[in-house]
Short mmCIF file of C-alpha atoms in Angstrom, two decimals:
data_model
loop_
_atom_site.label_atom_id
_atom_site.label_comp_id
_atom_site.label_asym_id
_atom_site.label_seq_id
_atom_site.Cartn_x
_atom_site.Cartn_y
_atom_site.Cartn_z
CA UNK I 1 0.17 0.03 0.33
CA UNK I 2 1.74 2.71 -0.81
CA UNK I 3 -0.78 5.88 -0.32
CA UNK I 4 -4.72 6.08 0.21
CA UNK I 5 -6.46 6.24 -2.93
CA UNK I 6 -9.71 7.19 -2.17
CA UNK I 7 -11.95 8.11 0.83
CA UNK I 8 -13.45 11.67 2.45
CA UNK I 9 -12.37 12.85 5.70
CA UNK I 10 -15.19 14.22 7.17
CA UNK I 11 -15.15 17.54 9.97
CA UNK I 12 -17.85 18.05 12.03
CA UNK I 13 -18.77 21.10 14.50
CA UNK I 14 -19.39 20.57 18.46
CA UNK I 15 -22.94 20.54 17.81
CA UNK I 16 -22.62 17.46 15.48
CA UNK I 17 -23.09 19.28 12.03
CA UNK I 18 -21.17 18.83 8.73
CA UNK I 19 -18.46 21.60 8.49
CA UNK I 20 -16.74 20.36 5.71
CA UNK I 21 -16.04 17.09 3.43
CA UNK I 22 -12.54 16.76 1.72
CA UNK I 23 -11.65 13.72 -0.68
CA UNK I 24 -8.77 11.26 -0.98
CA UNK I 25 -6.44 12.08 -3.18
CA UNK I 26 -8.14 14.54 -4.86
CA UNK I 27 -7.61 17.36 -1.67
CA UNK I 28 -5.73 14.88 0.94
CA UNK I 29 -2.92 13.51 -0.25
CA UNK I 30 -0.87 10.55 2.06
CA UNK I 31 1.40 8.35 1.28
CA UNK I 32 3.27 6.19 2.87
CA UNK I 33 6.37 7.58 4.85
CA UNK I 34 10.15 5.48 5.39
CA UNK I 35 13.23 7.18 7.26
CA UNK I 36 14.66 9.30 5.71
CA UNK I 37 18.15 7.61 4.04
CA UNK I 38 21.82 7.77 5.37
CA UNK I 39 23.37 7.96 2.01
CA UNK I 40 22.54 8.70 -1.43
CA UNK I 41 23.26 4.96 -1.88
CA UNK I 42 20.17 2.62 -2.98
CA UNK I 43 18.75 6.41 -4.28
CA UNK I 44 17.52 8.53 -7.52
CA UNK I 45 17.67 12.22 -7.97
CA UNK I 46 15.14 13.07 -10.28
CA UNK I 47 14.21 16.81 -11.94
CA UNK I 48 10.72 18.55 -12.65
CA UNK I 49 9.21 15.10 -10.65
CA UNK I 50 10.01 12.54 -13.50
CA UNK I 51 12.64 9.87 -14.05
CA UNK I 52 14.46 9.56 -17.08
CA UNK I 53 14.69 13.33 -17.75
CA UNK I 54 18.40 13.77 -16.46
CA UNK I 55 17.45 12.02 -13.63
CA UNK I 56 20.57 10.84 -11.17
CA UNK I 57 21.06 6.90 -10.35
CA UNK I 58 22.97 6.02 -7.43
CA UNK I 59 20.62 2.16 -7.03
CA UNK I 60 23.53 -0.24 -7.65
CA UNK I 61 26.08 1.69 -5.87
CA UNK I 62 27.64 0.81 -2.46
CA UNK I 63 29.92 2.50 0.22
CA UNK I 64 32.90 1.54 -1.68
CA UNK I 65 32.06 2.16 -5.26
CA UNK I 66 30.21 4.74 -6.85
CA UNK I 67 31.46 3.44 -10.54
CA UNK I 68 27.42 2.41 -11.22
CA UNK I 69 26.23 5.35 -10.66
CA UNK I 70 24.38 6.77 -14.28
CA UNK I 71 22.20 9.34 -15.76
CA UNK I 72 19.33 8.40 -17.36
CA UNK I 73 17.88 9.66 -20.36
CA UNK I 74 15.32 7.66 -21.07
CA UNK I 75 12.68 9.90 -21.04
CA UNK I 76 14.97 12.73 -22.91
CA UNK I 77 12.87 15.23 -24.91
CA UNK I 78 12.90 14.85 -28.60
CA UNK I 79 15.31 18.07 -28.64
CA UNK I 80 17.62 16.25 -26.50
CA UNK I 81 19.92 15.82 -29.54
CA UNK I 82 23.73 14.59 -29.51
CA UNK I 83 25.78 16.62 -32.04
CA UNK I 84 27.53 15.21 -35.07
CA UNK I 85 25.22 14.23 -37.97
CA UNK I 86 27.02 11.47 -39.88
CA UNK I 87 29.41 10.33 -36.81
CA UNK I 88 28.09 6.80 -35.55
CA UNK I 89 25.52 7.76 -32.55
CA UNK I 90 25.40 11.63 -33.42
CA UNK I 91 22.35 13.05 -34.05
CA UNK I 92 20.55 10.57 -31.95
CA UNK I 93 18.96 10.67 -28.52
CA UNK I 94 21.51 10.75 -25.38
CA UNK I 95 21.86 6.85 -24.23
CA UNK I 96 19.28 5.57 -21.66
CA UNK I 97 21.70 5.02 -19.43
CA UNK I 98 24.86 7.34 -19.16
CA UNK I 99 27.38 6.11 -16.66
CA UNK I 100 29.86 8.33 -14.39
CA UNK I 101 33.26 7.95 -14.78
CA UNK I 102 36.30 9.16 -12.51
CA UNK I 103 33.65 8.94 -9.09
CA UNK I 104 34.11 9.54 -5.88
CA UNK I 105 31.89 10.16 -2.80
CA UNK I 106 32.75 11.60 0.75
CA UNK I 107 30.90 10.77 3.14
CA UNK I 108 31.08 13.23 5.92
CA UNK I 109 30.27 16.32 3.45
CA UNK I 110 27.45 14.35 1.58
CA UNK I 111 29.92 15.18 -2.27
CA UNK I 112 29.70 12.93 -5.02
CA UNK I 113 31.99 13.60 -7.60
CA UNK I 114 31.98 12.42 -11.59
CA UNK I 115 32.46 12.94 -14.99
CA UNK I 116 30.32 12.24 -18.41
CA UNK I 117 32.67 12.01 -21.30
CA UNK I 118 30.36 12.69 -24.27
CA UNK I 119 33.21 12.29 -26.69
CA UNK I 120 33.24 9.89 -28.98
CA UNK I 121 31.00 9.37 -30.99
CA UNK I 122 30.36 13.49 -30.67
CA UNK I 123 29.12 16.05 -28.35
CA UNK I 124 26.13 17.03 -26.60
CA UNK I 125 24.88 20.40 -27.61
CA UNK I 126 28.68 21.41 -27.92
CA UNK I 127 29.89 19.88 -24.39
CA UNK I 128 32.53 16.93 -24.50
CA UNK I 129 32.70 16.62 -20.96
CA UNK I 130 30.79 17.61 -17.88
CA UNK I 131 32.31 17.53 -14.61
CA UNK I 132 29.78 17.16 -11.68
CA UNK I 133 29.90 18.26 -7.95
CA UNK I 134 26.90 17.51 -6.19
CA UNK I 135 26.15 18.37 -2.17
CA UNK I 136 23.50 16.63 -0.94
CA UNK I 137 20.88 17.69 1.71
CA UNK I 138 21.42 16.76 5.34
CA UNK I 139 18.43 14.21 5.21
CA UNK I 140 19.62 13.35 1.52
CA UNK I 141 15.91 15.08 0.24
CA UNK I 142 17.63 16.50 -2.72
CA UNK I 143 21.24 18.10 -4.19
CA UNK I 144 21.62 21.77 -2.00
CA UNK I 145 24.59 22.56 -4.33
CA UNK I 146 27.75 22.05 -6.32
CA UNK I 147 27.98 22.17 -10.01
CA UNK I 148 27.92 21.30 -13.18
CA UNK I 149 30.61 22.19 -15.25
CA UNK I 150 30.89 21.69 -19.17
CA UNK I 151 33.92 21.64 -21.35
CA UNK I 152 34.54 21.78 -25.23
CA UNK I 153 36.73 18.83 -27.01
CA UNK I 154 39.53 21.23 -27.29
CA UNK I 155 38.97 21.10 -23.02
CA UNK I 156 38.18 24.77 -23.28
CA UNK I 157 35.19 25.32 -20.12
CA UNK I 158 31.87 26.38 -21.84
CA UNK I 159 29.65 27.36 -18.39
CA UNK I 160 28.97 26.18 -15.44
CA UNK I 161 25.25 25.08 -13.93
CA UNK I 162 24.69 25.60 -9.96
CA UNK I 163 22.40 23.00 -8.26
CA UNK I 164 20.35 24.75 -5.79
CA UNK I 165 19.93 27.33 -8.80
CA UNK I 166 19.67 26.42 -12.17
CA UNK I 167 19.68 22.58 -11.59
CA UNK I 168 16.80 21.89 -9.25
CA UNK I 169 16.80 17.80 -8.25
CA UNK I 170 15.06 15.89 -5.32
CA UNK I 171 15.19 12.55 -4.35
CA UNK I 172 12.85 9.96 -5.75
CA UNK I 173 10.42 8.30 -3.46
CA UNK I 174 8.13 5.64 -5.34
CA UNK I 175 4.95 6.25 -2.97
CA UNK I 176 4.72 9.63 -3.85
CA UNK I 177 5.49 9.20 -7.51
CA UNK I 178 2.75 6.21 -7.70
CA UNK I 179 0.37 8.51 -6.31
CA UNK I 180 1.09 11.66 -8.79
CA UNK I 181 0.70 9.22 -11.95
CA UNK I 182 -3.02 7.51 -10.18
CA UNK I 183 -3.61 11.45 -9.51
CA UNK I 184 -2.41 12.24 -13.32
CA UNK I 185 -4.92 9.08 -14.40
CA UNK I 186 -7.52 10.21 -12.69
CA UNK I 187 -7.49 13.51 -14.41
CA UNK I 188 -7.17 11.74 -17.49
CA UNK I 189 -10.26 9.87 -17.16
CA UNK I 190 -8.54 6.89 -17.22
CA UNK I 191 -8.96 5.87 -13.44
CA UNK I 192 -6.09 4.22 -11.13
CA UNK I 193 -4.96 1.52 -12.84
#
């Protein structure tokens, strides 16, 4: 049971007359709560409430190694294309599973570092390499600091995006995602399943 899918909360005045009725989950939204994590191990972080939209995944990592961390582009929009028409892989969507390289994690500062290389086959919007530093919130509910620094193929620094300002990421919570998906289906007239 991940969330309250139906029902009502009725409020009454002291004299017993009905004051209000609130519906689950249209107005009242509750999902099962878990204790907050104590690490990024086993977690995913998403932007705009969607996995696969450049979401960060640490599910397959352990405290000793973060070399299985990756970015998911499984739900990337059509406009997110690799550069390099005529180059193998160029002009296509980024891969659904793009691994981080040269990874490290400092448990004390809650800081993950990793690099993404787009060469070969081409660049991604002119970027050949991204160097990440992600500082996670104390409760691991999101990424509160750090940056992504983009470099051109010749090593020139192109730009820096800051977490918490340019990039806003929150931890993926399965029960919360189920609730939001059910609400979208209900609004579309599809029902709960």
